[in-house]
Every structure is written in C-alpha cells, then in structure tokens.
Coordinates of C-alpha atoms in Angstrom, one line a residue:
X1 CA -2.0 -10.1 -7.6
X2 CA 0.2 -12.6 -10.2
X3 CA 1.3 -15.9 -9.3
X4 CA -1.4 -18.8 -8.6
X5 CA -1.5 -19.2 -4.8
X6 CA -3.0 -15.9 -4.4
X7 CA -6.1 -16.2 -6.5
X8 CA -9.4 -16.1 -5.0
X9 CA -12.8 -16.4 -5.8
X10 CA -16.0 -15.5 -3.9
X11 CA -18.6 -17.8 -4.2
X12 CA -21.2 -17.0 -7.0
X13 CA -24.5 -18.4 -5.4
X14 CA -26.7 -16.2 -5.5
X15 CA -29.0 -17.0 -2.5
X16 CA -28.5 -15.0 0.5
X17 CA -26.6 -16.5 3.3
X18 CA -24.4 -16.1 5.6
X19 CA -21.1 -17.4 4.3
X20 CA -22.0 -15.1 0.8
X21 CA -18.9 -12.3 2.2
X22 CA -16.6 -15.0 2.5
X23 CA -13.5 -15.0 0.8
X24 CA -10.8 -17.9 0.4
X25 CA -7.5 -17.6 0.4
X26 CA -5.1 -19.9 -0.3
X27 CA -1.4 -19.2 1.5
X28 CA 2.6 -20.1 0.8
X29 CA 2.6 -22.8 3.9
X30 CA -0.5 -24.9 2.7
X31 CA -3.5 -23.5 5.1
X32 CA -6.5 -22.0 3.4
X33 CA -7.3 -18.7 5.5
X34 CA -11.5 -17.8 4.8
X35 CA -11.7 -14.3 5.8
X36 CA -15.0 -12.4 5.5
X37 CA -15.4 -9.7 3.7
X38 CA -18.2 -7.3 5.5
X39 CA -16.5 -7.8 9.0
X40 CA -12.9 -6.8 7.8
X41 CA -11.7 -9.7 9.7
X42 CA -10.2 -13.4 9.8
X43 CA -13.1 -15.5 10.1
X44 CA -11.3 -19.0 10.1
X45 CA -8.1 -20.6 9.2
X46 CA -8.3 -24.5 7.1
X47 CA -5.2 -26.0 8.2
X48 CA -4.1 -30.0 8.4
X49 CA -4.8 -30.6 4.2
X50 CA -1.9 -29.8 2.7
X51 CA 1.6 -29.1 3.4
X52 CA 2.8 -26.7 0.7
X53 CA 2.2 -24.3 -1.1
X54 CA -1.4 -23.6 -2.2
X55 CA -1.9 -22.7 -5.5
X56 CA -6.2 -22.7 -6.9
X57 CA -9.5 -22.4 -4.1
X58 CA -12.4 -22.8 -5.7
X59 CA -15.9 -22.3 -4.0
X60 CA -18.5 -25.1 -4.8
X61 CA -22.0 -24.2 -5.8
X62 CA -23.7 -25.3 -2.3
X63 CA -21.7 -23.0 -0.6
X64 CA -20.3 -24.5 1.9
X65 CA -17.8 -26.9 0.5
X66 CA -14.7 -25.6 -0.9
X67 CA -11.9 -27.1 -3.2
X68 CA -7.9 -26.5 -2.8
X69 CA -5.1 -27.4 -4.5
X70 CA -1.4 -27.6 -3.5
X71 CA 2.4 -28.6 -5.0
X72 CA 1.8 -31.4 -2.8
X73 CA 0.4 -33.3 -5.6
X74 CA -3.6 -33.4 -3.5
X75 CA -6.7 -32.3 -4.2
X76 CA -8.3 -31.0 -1.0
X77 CA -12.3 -31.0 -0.1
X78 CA -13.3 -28.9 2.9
X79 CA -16.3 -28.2 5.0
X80 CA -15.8 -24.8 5.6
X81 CA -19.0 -25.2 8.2
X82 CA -16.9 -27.3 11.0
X83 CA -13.0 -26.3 9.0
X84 CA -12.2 -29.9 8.6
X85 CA -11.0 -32.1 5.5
X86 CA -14.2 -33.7 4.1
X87 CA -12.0 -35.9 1.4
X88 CA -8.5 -35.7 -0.1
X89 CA -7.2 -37.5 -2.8
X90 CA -3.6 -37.8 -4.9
X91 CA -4.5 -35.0 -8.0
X92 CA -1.5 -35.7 -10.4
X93 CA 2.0 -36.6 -10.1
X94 CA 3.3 -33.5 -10.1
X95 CA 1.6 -30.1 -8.4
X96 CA -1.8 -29.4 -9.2
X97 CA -2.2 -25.8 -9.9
X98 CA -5.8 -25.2 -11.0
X99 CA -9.3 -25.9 -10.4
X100 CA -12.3 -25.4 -12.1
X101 CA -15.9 -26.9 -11.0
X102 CA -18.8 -27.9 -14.0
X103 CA -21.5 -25.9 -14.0
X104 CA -23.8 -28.4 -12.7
X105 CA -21.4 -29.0 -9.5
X106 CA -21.1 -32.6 -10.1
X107 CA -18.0 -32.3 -11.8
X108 CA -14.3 -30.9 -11.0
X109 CA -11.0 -30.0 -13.5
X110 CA -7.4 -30.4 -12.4
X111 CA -4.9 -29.5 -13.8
X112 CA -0.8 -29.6 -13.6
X113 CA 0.6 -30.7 -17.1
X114 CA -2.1 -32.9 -17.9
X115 CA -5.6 -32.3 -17.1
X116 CA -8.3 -34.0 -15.4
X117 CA -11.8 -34.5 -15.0
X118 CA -13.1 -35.8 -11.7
X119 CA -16.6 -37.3 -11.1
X120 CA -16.8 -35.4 -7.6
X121 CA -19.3 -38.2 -6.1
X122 CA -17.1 -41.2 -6.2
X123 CA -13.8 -38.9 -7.1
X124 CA -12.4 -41.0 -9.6
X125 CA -10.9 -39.8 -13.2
X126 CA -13.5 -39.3 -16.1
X127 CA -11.4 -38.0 -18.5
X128 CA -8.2 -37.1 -19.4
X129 CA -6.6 -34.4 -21.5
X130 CA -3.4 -34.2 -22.8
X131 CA -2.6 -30.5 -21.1
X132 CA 0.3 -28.7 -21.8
X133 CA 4.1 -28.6 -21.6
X134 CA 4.1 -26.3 -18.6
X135 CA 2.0 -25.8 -15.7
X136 CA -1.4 -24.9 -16.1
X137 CA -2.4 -21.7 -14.5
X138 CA -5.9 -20.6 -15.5
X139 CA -9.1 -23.3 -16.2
X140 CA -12.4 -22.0 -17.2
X141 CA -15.8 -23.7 -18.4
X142 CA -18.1 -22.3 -21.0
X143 CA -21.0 -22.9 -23.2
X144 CA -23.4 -25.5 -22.9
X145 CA -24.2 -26.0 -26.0
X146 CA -28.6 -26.8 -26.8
X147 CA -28.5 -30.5 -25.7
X148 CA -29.6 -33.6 -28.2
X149 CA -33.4 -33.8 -27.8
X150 CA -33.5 -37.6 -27.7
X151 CA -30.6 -38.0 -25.7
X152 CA -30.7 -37.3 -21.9
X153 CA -28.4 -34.4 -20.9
X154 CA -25.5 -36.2 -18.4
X155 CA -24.2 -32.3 -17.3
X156 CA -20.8 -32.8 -18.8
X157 CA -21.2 -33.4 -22.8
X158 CA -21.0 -30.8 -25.1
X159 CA -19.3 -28.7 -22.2
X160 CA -15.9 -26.6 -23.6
X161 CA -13.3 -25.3 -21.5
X162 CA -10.3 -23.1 -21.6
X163 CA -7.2 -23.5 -20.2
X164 CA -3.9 -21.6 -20.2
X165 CA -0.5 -22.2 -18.7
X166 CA 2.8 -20.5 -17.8
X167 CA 5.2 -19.8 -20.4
X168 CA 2.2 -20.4 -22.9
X169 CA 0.9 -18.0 -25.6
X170 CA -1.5 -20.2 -26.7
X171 CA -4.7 -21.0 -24.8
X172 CA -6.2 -24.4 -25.9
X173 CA -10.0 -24.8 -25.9
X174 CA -11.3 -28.4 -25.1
X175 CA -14.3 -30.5 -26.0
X176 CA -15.7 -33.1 -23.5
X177 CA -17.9 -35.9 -24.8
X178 CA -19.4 -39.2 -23.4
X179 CA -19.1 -40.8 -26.2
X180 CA -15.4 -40.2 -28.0
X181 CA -12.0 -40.1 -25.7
X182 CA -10.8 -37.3 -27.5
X183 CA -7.5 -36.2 -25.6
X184 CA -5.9 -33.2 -27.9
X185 CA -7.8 -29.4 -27.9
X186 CA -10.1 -29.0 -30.6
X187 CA -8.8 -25.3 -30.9
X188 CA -6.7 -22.3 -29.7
X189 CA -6.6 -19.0 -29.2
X190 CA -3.1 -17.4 -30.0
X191 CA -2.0 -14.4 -27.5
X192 CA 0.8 -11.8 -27.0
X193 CA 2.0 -13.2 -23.6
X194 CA 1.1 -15.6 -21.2
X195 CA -2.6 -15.7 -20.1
X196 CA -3.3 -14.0 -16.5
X197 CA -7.2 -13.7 -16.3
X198 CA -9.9 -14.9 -18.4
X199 CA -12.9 -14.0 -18.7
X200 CA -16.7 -14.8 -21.1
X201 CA -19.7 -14.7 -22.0
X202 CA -21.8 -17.5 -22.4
X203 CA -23.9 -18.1 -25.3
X204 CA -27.6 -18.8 -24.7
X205 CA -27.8 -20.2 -28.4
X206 CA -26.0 -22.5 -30.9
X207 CA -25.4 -19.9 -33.3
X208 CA -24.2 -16.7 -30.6
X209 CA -20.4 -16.6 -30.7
X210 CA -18.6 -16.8 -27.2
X211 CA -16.9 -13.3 -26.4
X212 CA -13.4 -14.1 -24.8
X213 CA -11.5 -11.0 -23.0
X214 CA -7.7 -12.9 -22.4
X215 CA -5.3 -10.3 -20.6
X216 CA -1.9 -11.3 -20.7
X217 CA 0.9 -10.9 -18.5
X218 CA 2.1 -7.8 -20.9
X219 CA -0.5 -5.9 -19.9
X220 CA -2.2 -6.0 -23.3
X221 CA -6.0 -7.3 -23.4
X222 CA -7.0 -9.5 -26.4
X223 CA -11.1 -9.7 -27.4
X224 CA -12.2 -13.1 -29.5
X225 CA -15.2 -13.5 -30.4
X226 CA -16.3 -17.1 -31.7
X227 CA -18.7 -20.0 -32.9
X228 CA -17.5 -23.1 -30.7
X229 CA -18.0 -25.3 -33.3
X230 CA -16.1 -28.1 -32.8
X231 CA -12.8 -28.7 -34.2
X232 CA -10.3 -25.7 -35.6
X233 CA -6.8 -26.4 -37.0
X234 CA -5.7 -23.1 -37.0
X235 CA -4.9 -21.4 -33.7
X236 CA -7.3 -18.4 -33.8
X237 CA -6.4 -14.6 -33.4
X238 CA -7.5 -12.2 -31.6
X239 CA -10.9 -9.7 -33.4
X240 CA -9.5 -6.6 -31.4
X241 CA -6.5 -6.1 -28.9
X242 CA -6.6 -2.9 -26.6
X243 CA -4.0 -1.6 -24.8
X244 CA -3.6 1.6 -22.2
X245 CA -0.7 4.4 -22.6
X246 CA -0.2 7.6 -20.6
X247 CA -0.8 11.2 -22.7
X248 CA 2.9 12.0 -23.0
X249 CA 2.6 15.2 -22.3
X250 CA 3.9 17.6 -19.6
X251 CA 7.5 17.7 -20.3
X252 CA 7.4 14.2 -20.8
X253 CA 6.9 13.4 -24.5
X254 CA 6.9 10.0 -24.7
X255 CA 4.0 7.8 -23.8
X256 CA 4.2 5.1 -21.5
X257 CA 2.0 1.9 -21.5
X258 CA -0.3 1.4 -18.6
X259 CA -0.9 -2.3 -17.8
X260 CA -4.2 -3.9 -17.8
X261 CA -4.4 -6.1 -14.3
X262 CA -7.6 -8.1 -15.5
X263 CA -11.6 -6.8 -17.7
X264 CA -14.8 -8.8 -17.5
X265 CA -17.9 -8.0 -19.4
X266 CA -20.6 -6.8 -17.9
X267 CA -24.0 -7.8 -18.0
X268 CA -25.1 -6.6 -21.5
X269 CA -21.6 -8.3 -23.0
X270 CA -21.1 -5.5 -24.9
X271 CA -19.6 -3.3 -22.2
X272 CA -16.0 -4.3 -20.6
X273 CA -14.9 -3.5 -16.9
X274 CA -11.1 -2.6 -17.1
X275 CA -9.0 -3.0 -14.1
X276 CA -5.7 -1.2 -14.8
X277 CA -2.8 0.5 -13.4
X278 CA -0.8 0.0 -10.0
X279 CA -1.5 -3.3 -8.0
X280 CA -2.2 -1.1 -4.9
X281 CA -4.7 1.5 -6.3
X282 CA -5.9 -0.4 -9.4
X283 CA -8.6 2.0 -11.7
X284 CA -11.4 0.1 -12.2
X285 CA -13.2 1.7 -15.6
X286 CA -16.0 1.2 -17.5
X287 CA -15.8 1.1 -21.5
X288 CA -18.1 0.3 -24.7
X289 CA -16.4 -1.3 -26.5
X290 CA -16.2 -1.2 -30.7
X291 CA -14.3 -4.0 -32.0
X292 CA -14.5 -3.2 -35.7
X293 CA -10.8 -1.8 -35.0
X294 CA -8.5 -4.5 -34.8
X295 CA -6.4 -2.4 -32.3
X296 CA -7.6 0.2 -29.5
X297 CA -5.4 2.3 -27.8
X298 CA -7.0 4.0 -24.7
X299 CA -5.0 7.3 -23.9
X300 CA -5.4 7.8 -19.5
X301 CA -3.4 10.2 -17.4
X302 CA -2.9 7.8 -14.5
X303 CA 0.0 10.1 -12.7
X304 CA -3.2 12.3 -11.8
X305 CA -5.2 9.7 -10.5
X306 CA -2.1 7.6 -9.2
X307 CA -0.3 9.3 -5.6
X308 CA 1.4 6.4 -5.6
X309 CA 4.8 6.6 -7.3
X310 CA 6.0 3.2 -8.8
X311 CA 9.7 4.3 -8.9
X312 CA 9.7 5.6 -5.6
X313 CA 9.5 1.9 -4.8
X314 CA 11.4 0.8 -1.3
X315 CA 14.6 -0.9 -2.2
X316 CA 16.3 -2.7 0.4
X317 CA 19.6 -1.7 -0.8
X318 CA 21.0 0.7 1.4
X319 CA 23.3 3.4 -0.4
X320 CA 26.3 5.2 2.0
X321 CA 26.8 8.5 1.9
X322 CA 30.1 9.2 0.8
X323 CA 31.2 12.9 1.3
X324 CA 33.4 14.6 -1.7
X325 CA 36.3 15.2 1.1
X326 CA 37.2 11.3 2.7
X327 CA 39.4 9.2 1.1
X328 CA 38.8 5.9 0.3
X329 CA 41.1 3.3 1.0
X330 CA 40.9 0.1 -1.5
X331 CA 42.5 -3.1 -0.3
X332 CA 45.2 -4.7 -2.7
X333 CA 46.7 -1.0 -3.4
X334 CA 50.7 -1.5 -2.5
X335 CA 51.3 -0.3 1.1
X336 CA 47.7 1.9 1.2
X337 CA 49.5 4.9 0.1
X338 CA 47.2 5.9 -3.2
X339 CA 44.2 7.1 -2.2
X340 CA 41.2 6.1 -4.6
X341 CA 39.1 8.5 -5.5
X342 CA 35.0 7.1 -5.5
X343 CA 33.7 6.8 -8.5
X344 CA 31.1 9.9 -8.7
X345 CA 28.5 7.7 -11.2
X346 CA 30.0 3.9 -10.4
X347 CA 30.3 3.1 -13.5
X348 CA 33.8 3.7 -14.2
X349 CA 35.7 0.8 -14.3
X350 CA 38.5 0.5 -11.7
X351 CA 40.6 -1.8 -13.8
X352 CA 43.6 0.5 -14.1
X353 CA 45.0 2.3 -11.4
X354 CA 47.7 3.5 -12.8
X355 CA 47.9 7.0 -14.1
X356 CA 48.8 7.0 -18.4
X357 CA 52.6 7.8 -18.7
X358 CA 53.7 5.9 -15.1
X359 CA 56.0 3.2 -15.7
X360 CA 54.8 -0.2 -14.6
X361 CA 56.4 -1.2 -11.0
X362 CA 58.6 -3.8 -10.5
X363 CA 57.5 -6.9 -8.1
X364 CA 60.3 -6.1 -5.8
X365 CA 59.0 -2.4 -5.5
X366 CA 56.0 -4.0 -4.8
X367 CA 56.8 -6.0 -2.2
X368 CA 58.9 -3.8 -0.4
X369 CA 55.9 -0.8 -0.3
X370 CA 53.9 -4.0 1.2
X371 CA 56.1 -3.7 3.9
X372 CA 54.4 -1.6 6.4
X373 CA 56.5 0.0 9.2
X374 CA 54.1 -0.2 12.4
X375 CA 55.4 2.6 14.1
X376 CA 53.9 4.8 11.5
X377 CA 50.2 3.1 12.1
X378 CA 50.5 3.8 15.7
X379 CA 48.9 6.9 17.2
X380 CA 51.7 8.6 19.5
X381 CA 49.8 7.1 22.4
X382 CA 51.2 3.7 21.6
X383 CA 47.9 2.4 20.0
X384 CA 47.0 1.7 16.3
X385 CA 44.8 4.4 14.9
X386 CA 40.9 2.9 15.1
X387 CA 39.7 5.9 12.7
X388 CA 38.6 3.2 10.4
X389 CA 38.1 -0.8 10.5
X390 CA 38.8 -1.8 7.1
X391 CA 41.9 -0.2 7.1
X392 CA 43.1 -1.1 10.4
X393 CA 42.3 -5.1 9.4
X394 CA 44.0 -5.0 6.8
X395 CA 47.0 -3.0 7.9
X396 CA 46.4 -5.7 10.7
X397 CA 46.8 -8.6 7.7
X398 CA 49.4 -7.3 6.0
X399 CA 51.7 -6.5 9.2
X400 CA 50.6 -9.8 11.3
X401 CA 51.0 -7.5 14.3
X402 CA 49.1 -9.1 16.9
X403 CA 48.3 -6.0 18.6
X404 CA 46.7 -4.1 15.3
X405 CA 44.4 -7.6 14.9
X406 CA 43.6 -7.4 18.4

C-alpha cells in the first residue's frame, strides 16, 4: 500500500450515481486506470496526460472530473465521462506528488517541495508556501473556522491544512489568508517516523479542538488533539501514541510489534477504526479510545487470525542443493587437486586454505601443480570427462587445450 502512485480515493459525494463505485488508480507508466468497484472489473483506462509515473488522483466534488499528478512536473484534469484531458498545466519544477482539493471545489493544493494553491477556474497560482525540504507525500484540509460576520466568506480564508513529506517527522500545519502572504507553517506536529496516512475530525466550532490520528511509516499511530489557533512556535507532540504487539506467548516469549497500516475516526470521533497487520489480509478493528494515557499498547494474537506467513515470503533467490558426499571444486586452488569442503552454515570465511602447521608453497611449486597433464583429464575413450562444466572450463583455461574448450 506505501509509496504515492498507488494511493486512491473514492469519491466522497454522497448523491447516488453511477460513477459512486468508481475507483482511480494512478499507475508506474503515467495512465490513470478507473476501475469500478461493484462490477469487479476495469471500467476504463485515462491514457495521453502524462508520461511518467503517477503519483496523487484526487476525485473532484462533481464527480465526474478527476485530478492527477505525475513526475512529469503536470497537473492533469480529466473528464472521466468521455476519458479525455479536460486541461493540463506545468505544476512545479520538479514532480508533483500530491493533491488535495478545498472543500468548496473551487480550489486545488500541489505540492512537490513547495506548495501551491491553484484557483481551479482560471488555473493560475493563488498562493504559495514555502513546503519542505523533501517531497511532499500527504496534503490534507481541515477546519473552517466560523467566518467574519461582516466580511463575505471567499471559500479559502481561514482554511488550515496539513501536509507531510518523505524523510520528514515533522508535519507542518498551514494557514491561508486573503489578506497576509504568509509563506512559513504557523505550526507542527512532531512524529516518530515519517507520515503515511492522515486522518481528522473537523471542528464544527471555534473552541472544539481538531483530533489528528498521524500513522507513521513505523507502524506506530500518534493521536493530537488541538485548538487551531493560529500561530505555534513550538512543534507540538503527540496527547497519546498507540502501538500493537503480539502476546508472546506459546513458546515464543518475546513480543513482537504489529504494524498499524492506516486508523480513521468514526463518526462519533471518539471511536478509531485500526487497520493493522499484513498488507494482504489487513485486520480492520474497532476501538474506543481513552487518551488520558499518553501511551497504549494493544496486545493481538495476529498468528491466529493471520494464515498468511510473512517469513515464508517468496525469494527469488534460488538455493542448490548440495549433497554431504560431492566435492566441490573451487577455481584458483593449484592444479584442482584439494577438494573444498562447502561451507555447512556459509559463513565461514574461505580466506585460508591452508591447513595450520603446512608450510607455505613456494611459487615454483605452484606453477608447476598448475601444470595439468591432459592425459589424465581425458576419459579412456579419448574425450575430456563432461561430469562437470566448471571444472572442465577451467581445466580447459588452464591447459589451452583446444579440444577440452571445444
């Protein structure tokens, strides 16, 4: 599920329509695959907007408009009605690898490095911010906070957002106002481990703190819970961190930690969905959750629930089977007469050959075991022995016999 070109996002309208099963995809080569979910199929395939890799979709409010982004440095804007490029414009200088549209649908973050804000009507830059050193990889809006009475609402001021990049243990909160180009974040949010998913709660009021559930590549989840107040020196720690670990019992006494994939809250934001476990058979759990501890540490037998093994994972290493009883010839031994035995774990070193006590040989000695009497390689039929191929190219090497090589 890591790495940005595989997220996906269903749309969140809430009207009932047809394209409501549709999920986007975003692939390696630079097409945008929209597959639907209730059939089980590939519905269509958005190809001709980009050509690399895609790393953020984002669905559009209206439902039928969708956003990508790509390493080729473009924003992309689809109808996913007729699979064609509505509009496509130059999105930073480097990749763009995150999206993230306002709530009112008029507006649209980028983000590489730096980040943008893009008035979607005439697509042109309304704001900048500064960003961060590496690549962004996660953008997220939140609160909008009760609007000036005498001052018309313009969708955008007042709005915060989150964003978090690779590498990056902070995550950097962001104010947008008409009024003040304020580039830098106004706060952050310090974390174990890179940010991997995100998600909130909105508050409905100006005094209701914003509950944040940050898992991090680790596997450890981080709860925050705060007043977005404007402007916080101080990078902000987390009210509660909860992690997952295995009994440890059952002959094996140590506990091992479970990753967390990715939580959200549910609907009465008190209550957390946990996603955890093995990428194939994720367990998806619901807990209540009391953040008066500043660490949880859920105890889950996933072996039980897991039949899938991680470490039997498929290498593509292919081990030989050596039987105790063949000898192993190693090139470079003088005149192939030592056989080596193979090393029963592999990791004894085979620096010394010698036995301890045997005088060193001379060069001469050495040359002269070098020099391999043919007759002795050939079978009594006249031919070389072909028992093995390594052996016989090298006697081959060694020899220059023509008729070995051959």
């Amino acid at each position: 599920q890591d790495g940005p070109q595989r997220k996906k996002r269903k749309s969140e309208v809430a009207e009932v329509d047809k394209q409501l099963d549709i999920l986007a995809i975003g692939t390696a080569v630079g097409s945008v695959l929209l597959y639907s979910t209730v059939k089980g199929e590939l519905q269509s395939k958005l190809d001709g907007g980009h050509d690399s890799k895609v790393n953020c979709v984002r669905w559009h409010q209206d439902n039928c408009c969708l956003y990508s982004c790509s390493d080729d440095k473009h924003i992309v804007e689809w109808n996913t009605q007729t699979c064609k490029v509505k509009c496509k414009w130059k999105g930073d200088n480097s990749s763009v690898t995150s999206l993230c549209i306002s709530p009112d649908g008029k507006m649209l973050l980028s983000a590489g490095r730096t980040i943008k804000l893009w008035d979607l009507e005439t697509k042109e830059v309304y704001r900048h911010f500064t960003g961060h050193a590496t690549s962004v990889s996660s953008l997220m809006f939140t609160t909008v906070k009760p609007m000036n009475e005498n001052k018309p609402f313009d969708g955008i001021t007042g709005l915060y957002f989150l964003s978090g990049a690779i590498h990056d243990r902070l995550l950097s909160v962001w104010y947008i106002r008409s009024d003040r180009k304020e580039k830098n974040a106004v706060m952050s949010f310090t974390v174990t481990d890179e940010p991997t998913f995100i998600d909130l709660t909105v508050s409905e009021v100006k005094e209701e703190p914003v509950k944040l559930a940050v898992v991090c590549r680790d596997g450890q989840l981080h709860l925050f819970e705060h007043i977005l107040n404007g402007y916080c020196k101080k990078p902000l720690t987390s009210n509660c961190t909860i992690q997952i670990a295995t009994p440890g019992n059952d002959g094996d006494s140590t506990p091992k930690p479970v990753p967390i994939l990715a939580a959200a809250f549910c609907s009465d934001k008190q209550s957390l969905l946990l996603v955890y476990g093995n990428l194939l058979q994720p367990i998806i759990e619901k807990v209540s959750l009391n953040t008066s501890e500043s660490h949880v540490c859920l105890i889950r037998d996933v072996q039980k629930a897991l039949s899938l093994r991680t470490d039997v994972a498929v290498t593509k290493v292919k081990t030989p089977v050596v039987n105790s009883d063949t000898k192993v010839l190693v090139p470079g031994v003088p005149g192939h007469s030592t056989a080596v035995k193979t090393p029963s774990s592999g990791k004894e070193k085979k620096k010394n050959k010698r036995k301890p006590g045997e005088t060193e040989e001379s060069i001469e000695e050495r040359l002269e075991a070098l020099d391999i009497d043919v007759s002795k390689v050939k079978t009594p039929g006249g031919l070389p022995q072909t028992d093995s191929f390594a052996v016989l190219l090298v006697q081959g090497l060694e020899s220059n016999d023509a008729e070995i090589l051959n």
